Amino acid sequence: MYVDSHCHLSFPELAADHQGVLDRMRHAGVRAALNICVRMEEFGQVLALAEAQPDVFATVGVHPDTTETQEPTVERLVALAAHPKVLAIGETGLDYYRLKEPLHWQRDRFRVHIRAAREAGKPLVVHTRSAPEDTLKILKEERAAEAGGVMHCFTESLAFAREALELGFYISFSGIVTFRNAEALQAIVPHVPIERLLIETDSPYLSPVPYRGKTNEPARVVTVAQKLAELRSQPITAIARATSENFLNLFRPASSESLAAELFPAIEGNRII
Ligand SMILES: [Zn+2]
Ligand SMILES: [Zn+2]
């Protein structure tokens, strides 16, 4: 039983066939998916799906690459995050790859999200690309450790992973770990403590091998788990269980007792150890 900790079910590629996507996800044993918001204008759709589906959860936030959008305030994010199915603030962070300086607005937006996460008492979903120093610097300056969170779609160095772990963050791997040219990333996988490991698809993007180039979807998080099991020389059941438990521990869904019961039906009293 698996959890996809990061997907974009409200993007058109997946929204066109929600029923099929969710059927295949459930059939693959993926018991929950966190549907990630990237624009304020998208939030209504993201939340509506989470309200309609017991195994879909939502976040609220604006992606660092989003330029044409209503700029979120701390107050607005905190208010929207009060909904019980909104589990986190994000995705937020820094991305110096696609857009170039001056990006002071991107750093300001990141700070707003961190403040909102601390105030709301909900964790952060952090996206970082080509901006490792500034990402860590801002996380520290804004005391992001108080909110916690996840480094999603991890592609940074081992040194970065260690700093993130020190801040109390989780590390989430996507289908990128299955790519042939991902040796450096694959070498990091065994260094992440199992109690801080998460898996994700980042669908509709980043379909894992052997589905590369096709539209990705939550069912394929199983392929990511398989690759982590191989790289860590652990059974896939251990990866499935740990990443599912970690999801509950980090995001603490209000329905976590019933979700835990579903995820771990064999455990006596449905208690998570
Ligand atoms: Zn991202
Ligand atoms: Zn994403």
XYZ file of N, CA and C and ligand atoms in Angstrom:
821
model
N 0.823 -1.198 0.000
C 0.000 0.000 0.000
C 0.857 1.247 0.000
N 0.524 2.156 -0.870
C 1.405 3.284 -1.152
C 0.653 4.609 -1.007
N 1.435 5.685 -0.887
C 0.859 7.027 -0.917
C 1.675 7.856 -1.903
N 0.981 8.558 -2.790
C 1.660 9.487 -3.700
C 1.652 10.854 -3.017
N 2.836 11.293 -2.561
C 2.896 12.514 -1.750
C 2.911 13.793 -2.582
N 2.863 13.679 -3.913
C 2.906 14.898 -4.731
C 2.437 14.603 -6.148
N 1.264 15.119 -6.485
C 0.781 14.983 -7.859
C -0.098 16.177 -8.189
N -0.324 16.368 -9.472
C -1.114 17.512 -9.950
C -2.339 16.992 -10.692
N -3.290 16.511 -9.921
C -4.494 15.911 -10.517
C -5.379 16.943 -11.199
N -5.159 18.222 -10.882
C -5.998 19.255 -11.489
C -5.400 19.820 -12.770
N -4.225 19.337 -13.176
C -3.680 19.727 -14.469
C -4.516 19.036 -15.558
N -4.672 19.694 -16.715
C -5.589 19.168 -17.736
C -5.327 17.725 -18.143
N -4.043 17.314 -18.189
C -3.719 15.953 -18.640
C -4.403 14.900 -17.756
N -4.538 15.201 -16.451
C -5.142 14.236 -15.535
C -6.607 14.561 -15.263
N -6.937 15.853 -15.289
C -8.327 16.256 -15.017
C -9.278 15.731 -16.086
N -8.732 15.470 -17.273
C -9.571 14.985 -18.370
C -10.152 13.603 -18.064
N -9.506 12.857 -17.178
C -9.986 11.501 -16.884
C -9.779 11.160 -15.403
N -10.369 11.964 -14.516
C -10.188 11.716 -13.082
C -10.624 10.314 -12.674
N -11.754 9.875 -13.222
C -12.260 8.573 -12.787
C -11.279 7.460 -13.155
N -10.752 7.507 -14.374
C -9.795 6.491 -14.793
C -8.513 6.547 -13.977
N -8.031 7.762 -13.736
C -6.794 7.953 -12.971
C -6.965 7.403 -11.555
N -8.098 7.715 -10.935
C -8.328 7.264 -9.556
C -8.577 5.756 -9.503
N -9.265 5.222 -10.500
C -9.484 3.762 -10.551
C -8.153 3.024 -10.629
N -7.275 3.493 -11.507
C -5.978 2.815 -11.675
C -5.112 2.975 -10.429
N -5.199 4.152 -9.809
C -4.455 4.401 -8.569
C -4.891 3.414 -7.482
N -6.198 3.272 -7.309
C -6.730 2.372 -6.263
C -6.393 0.926 -6.596
N -6.494 0.571 -7.855
C -6.199 -0.790 -8.278
C -4.731 -1.132 -8.009
N -3.839 -0.123 -8.101
C -2.397 -0.348 -7.892
C -2.036 -0.376 -6.400
N -3.017 -0.154 -5.530
C -2.733 -0.159 -4.092
C -2.229 1.175 -3.569
N -2.454 2.227 -4.319
C -2.068 3.578 -3.863
C -3.269 4.142 -3.110
N -3.115 4.250 -1.786
C -4.268 4.518 -0.933
C -4.556 5.993 -0.706
N -3.625 6.859 -1.068
C -3.877 8.293 -0.898
C -2.972 9.067 -1.836
N -3.438 10.264 -2.206
C -2.644 11.138 -3.070
C -2.804 12.566 -2.591
N -1.680 13.282 -2.578
C -1.718 14.699 -2.198
C -1.706 15.512 -3.481
N -2.831 16.183 -3.724
C -3.013 16.972 -4.944
C -2.473 18.376 -4.682
N -1.443 18.757 -5.438
C -0.678 19.968 -5.151
C -1.189 21.166 -5.947
N -1.324 22.279 -5.246
C -1.794 23.541 -5.848
C -0.581 24.371 -6.307
N -0.668 24.974 -7.495
C 0.437 25.806 -7.988
C 0.033 27.256 -8.268
N -1.270 27.553 -8.232
C -1.749 28.922 -8.459
C -2.968 29.142 -7.587
N -3.162 30.348 -7.115
C -4.346 30.621 -6.297
C -5.615 30.332 -7.096
N -5.578 30.617 -8.382
C -6.765 30.435 -9.226
C -7.121 28.957 -9.386
N -6.166 28.083 -9.102
C -6.378 26.653 -9.267
C -6.935 26.012 -7.986
N -6.797 26.741 -6.864
C -7.094 26.135 -5.565
C -8.513 25.565 -5.475
N -9.492 26.267 -6.028
C -10.885 25.798 -5.974
C -11.028 24.386 -6.528
N -10.384 24.152 -7.657
C -10.442 22.831 -8.294
C -9.715 21.780 -7.471
N -8.536 22.181 -6.960
C -7.720 21.252 -6.166
C -8.511 20.803 -4.934
N -9.153 21.759 -4.276
C -9.907 21.441 -3.064
C -11.170 20.648 -3.391
N -11.826 21.006 -4.488
C -13.079 20.315 -4.845
C -12.840 18.815 -5.016
N -11.736 18.457 -5.640
C -11.447 17.035 -5.835
C -11.191 16.354 -4.485
N -10.467 17.055 -3.601
C -10.189 16.492 -2.269
C -11.477 16.338 -1.464
N -12.414 17.261 -1.664
C -13.682 17.168 -0.936
C -14.532 16.016 -1.472
N -14.377 15.744 -2.763
C -15.211 14.714 -3.390
C -14.657 13.302 -3.198
N -13.350 13.185 -2.977
C -12.706 11.868 -2.935
C -12.024 11.650 -1.580
N -12.387 10.602 -0.860
C -11.830 10.405 0.486
C -10.318 10.203 0.509
N -9.755 9.683 -0.584
C -8.320 9.373 -0.592
C -7.481 10.436 -1.315
N -8.082 11.582 -1.610
C -7.329 12.687 -2.220
C -7.299 13.848 -1.232
N -6.108 14.414 -1.049
C -5.919 15.550 -0.152
C -5.367 16.725 -0.953
N -5.363 17.912 -0.343
C -5.009 19.123 -1.084
C -3.922 19.919 -0.368
N -3.275 20.815 -1.139
C -2.388 21.814 -0.548
C -2.846 23.179 -1.066
N -2.281 24.243 -0.491
C -2.548 25.573 -1.015
C -1.229 26.331 -1.126
N -0.995 26.906 -2.327
C 0.245 27.653 -2.515
C 0.448 28.013 -3.971
N 1.519 28.782 -4.193
C 1.844 29.231 -5.544
C 3.275 28.826 -5.885
N 3.419 28.104 -6.971
C 4.707 27.586 -7.444
C 5.651 28.747 -7.778
N 6.947 28.578 -7.530
C 7.894 29.666 -7.838
C 7.964 30.035 -9.319
N 7.574 29.139 -10.209
C 7.598 29.444 -11.644
C 6.335 30.153 -12.126
N 5.331 30.251 -11.269
C 4.060 30.851 -11.689
C 4.188 32.366 -11.674
N 4.059 32.976 -12.848
C 4.236 34.426 -12.918
C 2.903 35.173 -12.959
N 1.964 34.679 -13.764
C 0.697 35.399 -13.860
C -0.302 34.812 -12.890
N -0.320 35.356 -11.702
C -1.216 34.832 -10.676
C -1.458 35.900 -9.625
N -2.513 35.668 -8.892
C -2.815 36.487 -7.737
C -1.730 36.163 -6.704
N -1.036 37.177 -6.206
C 0.046 36.922 -5.248
C -0.570 36.586 -3.877
N -0.191 35.474 -3.275
C -0.831 35.115 -1.996
C -0.264 35.909 -0.816
N -1.091 36.166 0.168
C -0.634 36.777 1.417
C -0.614 35.691 2.492
N 0.087 35.985 3.574
C 0.124 35.046 4.699
C -1.306 34.782 5.184
N -2.084 35.840 5.340
C -3.445 35.716 5.877
C -4.312 34.804 5.001
N -4.205 35.017 3.692
C -5.022 34.238 2.767
C -4.630 32.758 2.806
N -3.340 32.480 2.807
C -2.883 31.090 2.846
C -3.327 30.414 4.144
N -3.185 31.138 5.248
C -3.558 30.558 6.548
C -5.059 30.265 6.564
N -5.860 31.192 6.034
C -7.318 31.001 6.025
C -7.695 29.771 5.191
N -7.097 29.626 4.022
C -7.441 28.503 3.145
C -6.913 27.179 3.706
N -5.792 27.251 4.408
C -5.191 26.030 4.965
C -5.975 25.501 6.166
N -6.949 26.260 6.632
C -7.730 25.807 7.798
C -8.667 24.655 7.441
N -8.930 24.474 6.172
C -9.795 23.366 5.738
C -9.138 22.032 6.117
N -9.918 21.106 6.694
C -9.286 19.852 7.164
C -8.644 19.003 6.062
N -9.058 19.181 4.808
C -8.417 18.381 3.762
C -7.203 19.072 3.145
N -6.915 20.285 3.595
C -5.694 20.965 3.135
C -4.579 20.597 4.113
N -3.633 19.793 3.635
C -2.640 19.219 4.543
C -1.344 20.004 4.605
N -1.090 20.893 3.622
C 0.224 21.536 3.582
C 0.167 22.843 2.809
N 1.241 23.623 2.962
C 1.410 24.884 2.240
C 2.429 24.653 1.124
N 2.031 24.940 -0.092
C 2.931 24.768 -1.226
C 2.162 24.345 -2.468
N 2.831 24.037 -3.620
C 4.259 23.967 -3.530
C 4.854 25.356 -3.668
N 5.928 25.545 -2.906
C 6.612 26.818 -2.853
C 8.104 26.538 -2.909
N 8.907 27.609 -3.012
C 10.347 27.393 -3.046
C 11.012 28.346 -4.001
N 12.147 27.908 -4.541
C 12.906 28.736 -5.477
C 13.258 27.926 -6.706
N 13.214 28.584 -7.862
C 13.585 27.928 -9.101
C 14.323 28.936 -9.972
N 15.648 28.811 -9.999
C 16.476 29.740 -10.781
C 16.816 29.136 -12.146
N 16.174 28.021 -12.467
C 16.488 27.344 -13.723
C 15.702 27.931 -14.884
N 14.400 28.048 -14.688
C 13.545 28.514 -15.776
C 13.542 30.017 -15.911
N 13.466 30.703 -14.776
C 13.419 32.165 -14.788
C 14.755 32.689 -14.290
N 15.119 33.880 -14.728
C 16.419 34.431 -14.329
C 16.221 35.695 -13.491
N 17.277 36.060 -12.783
C 17.227 37.265 -11.938
C 16.787 38.479 -12.757
N 16.141 39.481 -12.173
C 15.864 39.606 -10.733
C 14.671 38.761 -10.285
N 14.911 37.972 -9.242
C 13.861 37.081 -8.746
C 13.529 37.375 -7.279
N 13.703 38.633 -6.900
C 13.409 38.991 -5.501
C 11.965 38.645 -5.143
N 11.052 38.752 -6.119
C 9.638 38.419 -5.873
C 9.473 36.936 -5.543
N 10.330 36.104 -6.142
C 10.240 34.670 -5.871
C 10.672 34.372 -4.427
N 11.735 35.054 -4.015
C 12.202 34.866 -2.641
C 11.180 35.415 -1.649
N 10.572 36.561 -1.965
C 9.536 37.136 -1.088
C 8.356 36.175 -0.964
N 7.964 35.608 -2.097
C 6.818 34.684 -2.110
C 7.126 33.441 -1.260
N 8.349 32.958 -1.373
C 8.781 31.803 -0.576
C 8.667 32.126 0.918
N 9.132 33.312 1.299
C 9.054 33.731 2.714
C 7.598 33.794 3.196
N 6.727 34.300 2.347
C 5.299 34.385 2.699
C 4.752 32.978 2.997
N 5.103 32.012 2.158
C 4.625 30.643 2.368
C 5.163 30.060 3.682
N 6.426 30.313 3.966
C 7.002 29.750 5.201
C 6.317 30.364 6.422
N 6.092 31.659 6.377
C 5.392 32.315 7.496
C 3.990 31.740 7.660
N 3.324 31.532 6.541
C 1.966 30.971 6.592
C 1.982 29.563 7.186
N 2.969 28.769 6.795
C 3.057 27.387 7.294
C 3.260 27.378 8.805
N 4.125 28.274 9.284
C 4.358 28.340 10.736
C 3.088 28.755 11.454
N 2.410 29.745 10.893
C 1.199 30.246 11.540
C 0.066 29.212 11.491
N -0.045 28.524 10.374
C -1.120 27.541 10.216
C -0.800 26.225 10.926
N 0.473 26.033 11.279
C 0.867 24.766 11.890
C 0.784 23.616 10.894
N 1.046 23.918 9.619
C 1.022 22.862 8.595
C 2.373 22.840 7.885
N 2.789 21.659 7.419
C 4.113 21.551 6.800
C 4.193 22.178 5.408
N 5.433 22.347 4.944
C 5.713 22.962 3.641
C 6.041 21.902 2.594
N 5.560 22.127 1.381
C 6.001 21.327 0.237
C 6.946 22.226 -0.552
N 8.247 21.876 -0.524
C 9.267 22.762 -1.089
C 9.796 22.229 -2.424
N 9.777 23.128 -3.405
C 10.345 22.877 -4.732
C 11.636 23.688 -4.810
N 12.734 23.062 -5.174
C 13.984 23.820 -5.314
C 14.732 23.336 -6.547
N 15.153 24.285 -7.362
C 15.917 23.926 -8.568
C 16.925 25.029 -8.851
N 18.187 24.628 -8.976
C 19.295 25.552 -9.275
C 19.399 26.695 -8.275
N 18.959 26.458 -7.055
C 19.001 27.509 -6.029
C 19.241 26.933 -4.635
N 20.222 26.014 -4.516
C 20.349 25.323 -3.217
C 20.710 26.246 -2.052
N 21.665 27.171 -2.283
C 22.109 28.023 -1.162
C 20.982 28.905 -0.664
N 20.314 29.588 -1.607
C 19.247 30.502 -1.198
C 18.076 29.755 -0.559
N 17.801 28.569 -1.053
C 16.694 27.792 -0.477
C 16.976 27.502 0.994
N 18.170 27.002 1.283
C 18.506 26.670 2.672
C 18.584 27.934 3.534
N 19.148 28.988 2.956
C 19.298 30.250 3.698
C 17.921 30.785 4.125
N 16.990 30.806 3.190
C 15.656 31.347 3.502
C 14.905 30.423 4.461
N 15.045 29.124 4.276
C 14.388 28.187 5.201
C 14.863 28.435 6.633
N 16.165 28.692 6.759
C 16.716 28.927 8.101
C 16.276 30.280 8.641
N 16.412 31.318 7.803
C 16.043 32.675 8.250
C 14.589 32.763 8.698
N 13.731 32.015 8.002
C 12.296 32.094 8.316
C 11.861 31.013 9.314
N 12.830 30.295 9.868
C 12.563 29.254 10.859
C 11.551 28.210 10.353
N 11.811 27.729 9.156
C 10.928 26.735 8.547
C 10.898 25.434 9.345
N 11.937 25.185 10.125
C 11.979 23.958 10.926
C 10.774 23.864 11.858
N 10.226 25.026 12.235
C 9.056 25.017 13.129
C 7.822 24.434 12.434
N 7.777 24.558 11.122
C 6.641 24.008 10.368
C 6.963 22.616 9.833
N 8.233 22.375 9.503
C 8.621 21.105 8.874
C 8.131 21.053 7.439
N 8.420 19.935 6.803
C 7.973 19.816 5.420
C 8.749 18.775 4.654
N 8.617 18.888 3.328
C 9.259 17.913 2.450
C 9.988 18.636 1.329
N 11.161 18.118 0.982
C 11.863 18.546 -0.231
C 11.333 17.632 -1.328
N 10.442 18.168 -2.145
C 9.769 17.312 -3.111
C 10.623 17.145 -4.368
N 10.434 16.020 -5.047
C 11.125 15.711 -6.295
C 12.620 15.978 -6.132
N 13.214 15.309 -5.159
C 14.584 15.629 -4.765
C 15.576 15.335 -5.886
N 16.415 16.362 -6.195
C 17.464 16.180 -7.208
C 18.751 16.876 -6.765
N 18.827 17.255 -5.488
C 19.995 18.010 -5.011
C 21.112 17.060 -4.561
N 22.149 17.641 -3.956
C 23.316 16.865 -3.529
C 23.070 16.185 -2.184
N 24.005 15.302 -1.820
C 23.927 14.661 -0.504
C 24.094 15.698 0.602
N 24.968 16.669 0.392
C 25.169 17.717 1.402
C 23.872 18.498 1.641
N 23.169 18.783 0.561
C 21.887 19.477 0.677
C 20.887 18.595 1.439
N 20.849 17.319 1.088
C 19.921 16.397 1.763
C 20.186 16.392 3.263
N 21.471 16.389 3.631
C 21.803 16.348 5.057
C 21.346 17.611 5.772
N 21.517 18.743 5.110
C 21.055 20.011 5.728
C 19.541 20.026 5.872
N 18.862 19.527 4.855
C 17.393 19.483 4.903
C 16.928 18.547 6.026
N 17.598 17.412 6.154
C 17.243 16.461 7.218
C 17.463 17.097 8.591
N 18.527 17.874 8.678
C 18.826 18.549 9.938
C 17.736 19.558 10.324
N 17.124 20.139 9.287
C 16.007 21.064 9.536
C 14.705 20.305 9.835
N 14.785 18.990 9.849
C 13.601 18.188 10.147
C 12.779 17.845 8.922
N 13.302 18.132 7.747
C 12.539 17.896 6.529
C 12.614 16.439 6.078
N 11.605 16.046 5.320
C 11.552 14.745 4.664
C 12.100 14.922 3.244
N 12.527 13.809 2.659
C 13.054 13.823 1.295
C 12.152 12.933 0.436
N 11.614 13.521 -0.633
C 10.720 12.757 -1.497
C 11.360 12.520 -2.865
N 11.361 11.259 -3.275
C 11.923 10.895 -4.582
C 10.799 10.643 -5.584
N 11.068 11.067 -6.817
C 10.101 10.908 -7.909
C 10.657 9.896 -8.917
N 9.982 9.795 -10.049
C 10.416 8.890 -11.116
C 11.798 9.191 -11.654
N 12.341 10.365 -11.334
C 13.696 10.708 -11.796
C 14.710 9.652 -11.334
N 14.498 9.041 -10.173
C 15.462 8.018 -9.696
C 15.546 6.820 -10.619
N 14.559 6.645 -11.477
C 14.600 5.487 -12.383
C 15.315 5.805 -13.694
N 15.655 7.075 -13.913
C 16.259 7.463 -15.193
C 17.690 6.931 -15.299
N 18.077 6.627 -16.516
C 19.401 6.031 -16.732
C 20.544 6.977 -16.349
N 20.333 8.267 -16.514
C 21.409 9.233 -16.228
C 21.362 9.751 -14.792
N 20.657 9.038 -13.908
C 20.443 9.564 -12.553
C 21.356 8.918 -11.506
N 22.556 8.494 -11.918
C 23.437 7.782 -10.979
C 23.728 8.585 -9.720
N 23.995 9.887 -9.882
C 24.346 10.713 -8.717
C 23.189 10.735 -7.715
N 21.984 10.853 -8.233
C 20.800 10.870 -7.366
C 20.582 9.499 -6.728
N 20.763 8.460 -7.532
C 20.566 7.103 -7.018
C 21.515 6.806 -5.857
N 22.719 7.394 -5.931
C 23.713 7.154 -4.880
C 23.300 7.786 -3.551
N 22.410 8.789 -3.607
C 21.973 9.470 -2.384
C 20.886 8.682 -1.656
N 20.116 7.918 -2.430
C 18.941 7.240 -1.871
C 19.239 6.429 -0.601
N 20.310 5.631 -0.557
C 20.552 4.837 0.653
C 20.932 5.681 1.881
N 21.275 6.953 1.668
C 21.708 7.795 2.789
C 20.555 8.471 3.523
N 19.361 8.397 2.954
C 18.219 9.041 3.617
C 17.623 8.056 4.627
N 17.533 8.457 5.899
C 16.951 7.542 6.891
C 15.528 7.144 6.477
N 15.185 5.894 6.676
C 13.893 5.412 6.158
C 12.718 6.171 6.771
N 12.905 6.696 7.986
C 11.785 7.410 8.626
C 11.598 8.825 8.076
N 12.449 9.212 7.099
C 12.286 10.534 6.469
C 12.054 10.431 4.962
N 11.738 9.251 4.514
C 11.621 8.985 3.084
C 10.172 9.110 2.621
N 9.965 9.783 1.487
C 8.634 9.830 0.865
C 8.779 9.504 -0.616
N 7.673 9.114 -1.232
C 7.660 8.845 -2.672
C 6.564 9.674 -3.329
N 6.789 9.998 -4.593
C 5.819 10.823 -5.309
C 5.926 10.547 -6.801
N 4.898 11.017 -7.537
C 4.975 10.933 -9.003
C 5.277 12.293 -9.630
N 4.819 13.393 -8.987
C 4.821 14.712 -9.619
C 4.078 14.628 -10.953
N 3.126 13.707 -11.036
C 2.348 13.557 -12.265
C 1.541 14.831 -12.533
N 1.297 15.169 -13.805
C 1.447 14.341 -15.010
C 2.860 14.278 -15.588
N 3.849 14.839 -14.892
C 5.227 14.850 -15.419
C 6.022 13.650 -14.894
N 7.252 13.518 -15.419
C 8.275 12.633 -14.858
C 7.878 11.171 -14.741
N 7.214 10.662 -15.745
C 6.874 9.243 -15.737
C 8.138 8.406 -15.568
N 8.115 7.443 -14.654
C 9.311 6.621 -14.440
C 9.543 5.656 -15.608
N 10.779 5.194 -15.729
C 11.095 4.098 -16.654
C 10.262 2.895 -16.198
N 9.577 2.153 -17.015
C 9.596 2.144 -18.483
C 8.465 2.953 -19.136
N 7.923 3.928 -18.452
C 6.803 4.706 -19.012
C 7.253 6.088 -19.461
N 8.548 6.309 -19.536
C 9.067 7.647 -19.840
C 8.443 8.236 -21.085
N 8.070 9.533 -20.966
C 7.488 10.211 -22.112
C 5.968 10.141 -22.121
N 5.403 9.216 -21.345
C 3.937 9.112 -21.288
C 3.422 9.991 -20.144
N 2.134 10.277 -20.175
C 1.527 11.034 -19.075
C 1.646 10.218 -17.797
N 2.190 10.828 -16.759
C 2.366 10.120 -15.494
C 1.073 10.212 -14.687
N 0.905 9.290 -13.745
C -0.265 9.327 -12.861
C 0.061 8.601 -11.555
N -0.739 8.842 -10.500
C -0.392 8.314 -9.171
C -0.135 6.808 -9.101
N -0.789 6.013 -9.937
C -0.568 4.556 -9.893
C 0.917 4.216 -10.049
N 1.651 5.080 -10.752
C 3.061 4.765 -11.053
C 4.010 5.071 -9.902
N 3.474 5.521 -8.777
C 4.346 5.724 -7.616
C 4.899 4.376 -7.151
N 4.227 3.316 -7.509
C 4.690 1.963 -7.159
C 6.049 1.690 -7.813
N 6.236 2.169 -9.031
C 7.503 1.993 -9.741
C 8.633 2.746 -9.040
N 8.304 3.913 -8.485
C 9.305 4.669 -7.717
C 9.681 3.881 -6.463
N 8.692 3.327 -5.783
C 8.958 2.523 -4.577
C 9.832 1.323 -4.910
N 9.561 0.690 -6.055
C 10.355 -0.474 -6.482
C 11.824 -0.095 -6.648
N 12.042 1.067 -7.264
C 13.416 1.508 -7.510
C 14.112 1.816 -6.183
N 13.418 2.458 -5.257
C 14.027 2.753 -3.954
C 14.382 1.446 -3.231
N 13.491 0.465 -3.333
C 13.744 -0.831 -2.688
C 15.028 -1.443 -3.236
N 15.168 -1.380 -4.555
C 16.350 -1.938 -5.221
C 17.606 -1.187 -4.775
N 17.552 0.144 -4.765
C 18.726 0.954 -4.431
C 19.124 0.816 -2.960
N 18.152 0.524 -2.103
C 18.417 0.418 -0.668
C 18.566 -1.032 -0.222
N 18.422 -1.981 -1.164
C 18.452 -3.414 -0.831
C 17.487 -3.741 0.302
N 16.273 -3.241 0.156
C 15.227 -3.523 1.137
C 14.015 -4.051 0.385
N 13.162 -4.842 1.072
C 11.953 -5.300 0.379
C 11.020 -4.128 0.083
N 10.289 -4.221 -1.015
C 9.384 -3.130 -1.391
C 8.307 -2.928 -0.328
N 7.956 -3.985 0.385
C 6.939 -3.841 1.441
C 7.438 -2.889 2.527
N 8.739 -2.925 2.810
C 9.299 -2.023 3.830
C 9.243 -0.579 3.356
N 9.534 -0.366 2.077
C 9.484 0.988 1.510
C 8.035 1.489 1.501
N 7.124 0.612 1.082
C 5.706 0.994 1.010
C 5.206 1.395 2.388
N 5.524 0.585 3.354
C 5.021 0.828 4.692
C 5.630 2.095 5.300
N 6.955 2.221 5.195
C 7.624 3.379 5.798
C 7.151 4.684 5.146
N 7.061 4.705 3.831
C 6.680 5.950 3.169
C 5.218 6.310 3.464
N 4.385 5.299 3.653
C 2.987 5.570 4.011
C 2.893 6.101 5.439
N 3.616 5.474 6.352
C 3.646 5.950 7.744
C 4.201 7.362 7.813
N 5.262 7.608 7.041
C 5.877 8.938 7.051
C 4.906 10.000 6.553
N 4.125 9.628 5.564
C 3.117 10.557 5.043
C 2.150 10.944 6.164
N 1.683 9.953 6.901
C 0.737 10.238 7.996
C 1.412 11.064 9.083
N 2.659 10.754 9.380
C 3.364 11.478 10.439
C 3.629 12.927 10.070
N 3.979 13.166 8.811
C 4.294 14.538 8.405
C 3.022 15.360 8.189
N 2.070 14.820 7.447
C 0.922 15.626 7.021
C -0.286 15.514 7.954
N -0.309 14.505 8.807
C -1.366 14.345 9.806
C -2.762 14.692 9.301
N -3.253 13.972 8.307
C -4.615 14.258 7.856
C -5.628 14.059 8.983
N -6.681 14.913 9.000
C -7.687 14.830 10.063
C -8.319 13.445 10.084
N -8.381 12.844 8.902
C -8.954 11.499 8.835
C -7.863 10.448 8.992
N -6.763 10.817 9.678
C -5.608 9.918 9.682
C -5.905 8.584 10.355
N -6.856 8.557 11.305
C -7.145 7.274 11.936
C -7.783 6.301 10.959
N -8.745 6.806 10.194
C -9.380 5.898 9.238
C -8.433 5.588 8.090
N -7.603 6.583 7.722
C -6.629 6.344 6.660
C -5.594 5.326 7.132
N -5.163 5.464 8.364
C -4.198 4.515 8.919
C -4.798 3.121 8.959
N -6.064 3.047 9.312
C -6.732 1.744 9.370
C -6.743 1.100 7.987
N -6.926 1.941 6.976
C -6.949 1.434 5.615
C -5.547 1.055 5.149
N -4.570 1.883 5.540
C -3.204 1.637 5.099
C -2.589 0.440 5.791
N -2.930 0.271 7.049
C -2.288 -0.793 7.839
C -3.340 -1.684 8.480
N -4.131 -2.357 7.686
C -5.235 -3.125 8.249
C -4.772 -4.259 9.161
N -3.524 -4.681 8.981
C -3.072 -5.842 9.748
C -2.604 -5.481 11.156
N -2.410 -4.204 11.388
C -1.857 -3.819 12.695
C -2.959 -3.824 13.743
N -2.649 -4.416 14.861
C -3.637 -4.531 15.915
C -4.101 -3.160 16.379
N -5.402 -2.977 16.399
C -5.968 -1.716 16.874
C -5.673 -0.559 15.910
N -5.124 -0.884 14.752
C -4.822 0.147 13.749
C -3.902 1.253 14.275
N -3.095 0.923 15.227
C -2.158 1.916 15.772
C -0.911 1.943 14.907
N -0.434 3.159 14.667
C 0.793 3.275 13.875
C 1.965 3.225 14.849
N 2.882 2.355 14.547
C 4.048 2.241 15.443
C 5.117 3.231 15.024
Zn 7.922 21.083 -8.059
Zn 4.791 19.666 -8.459
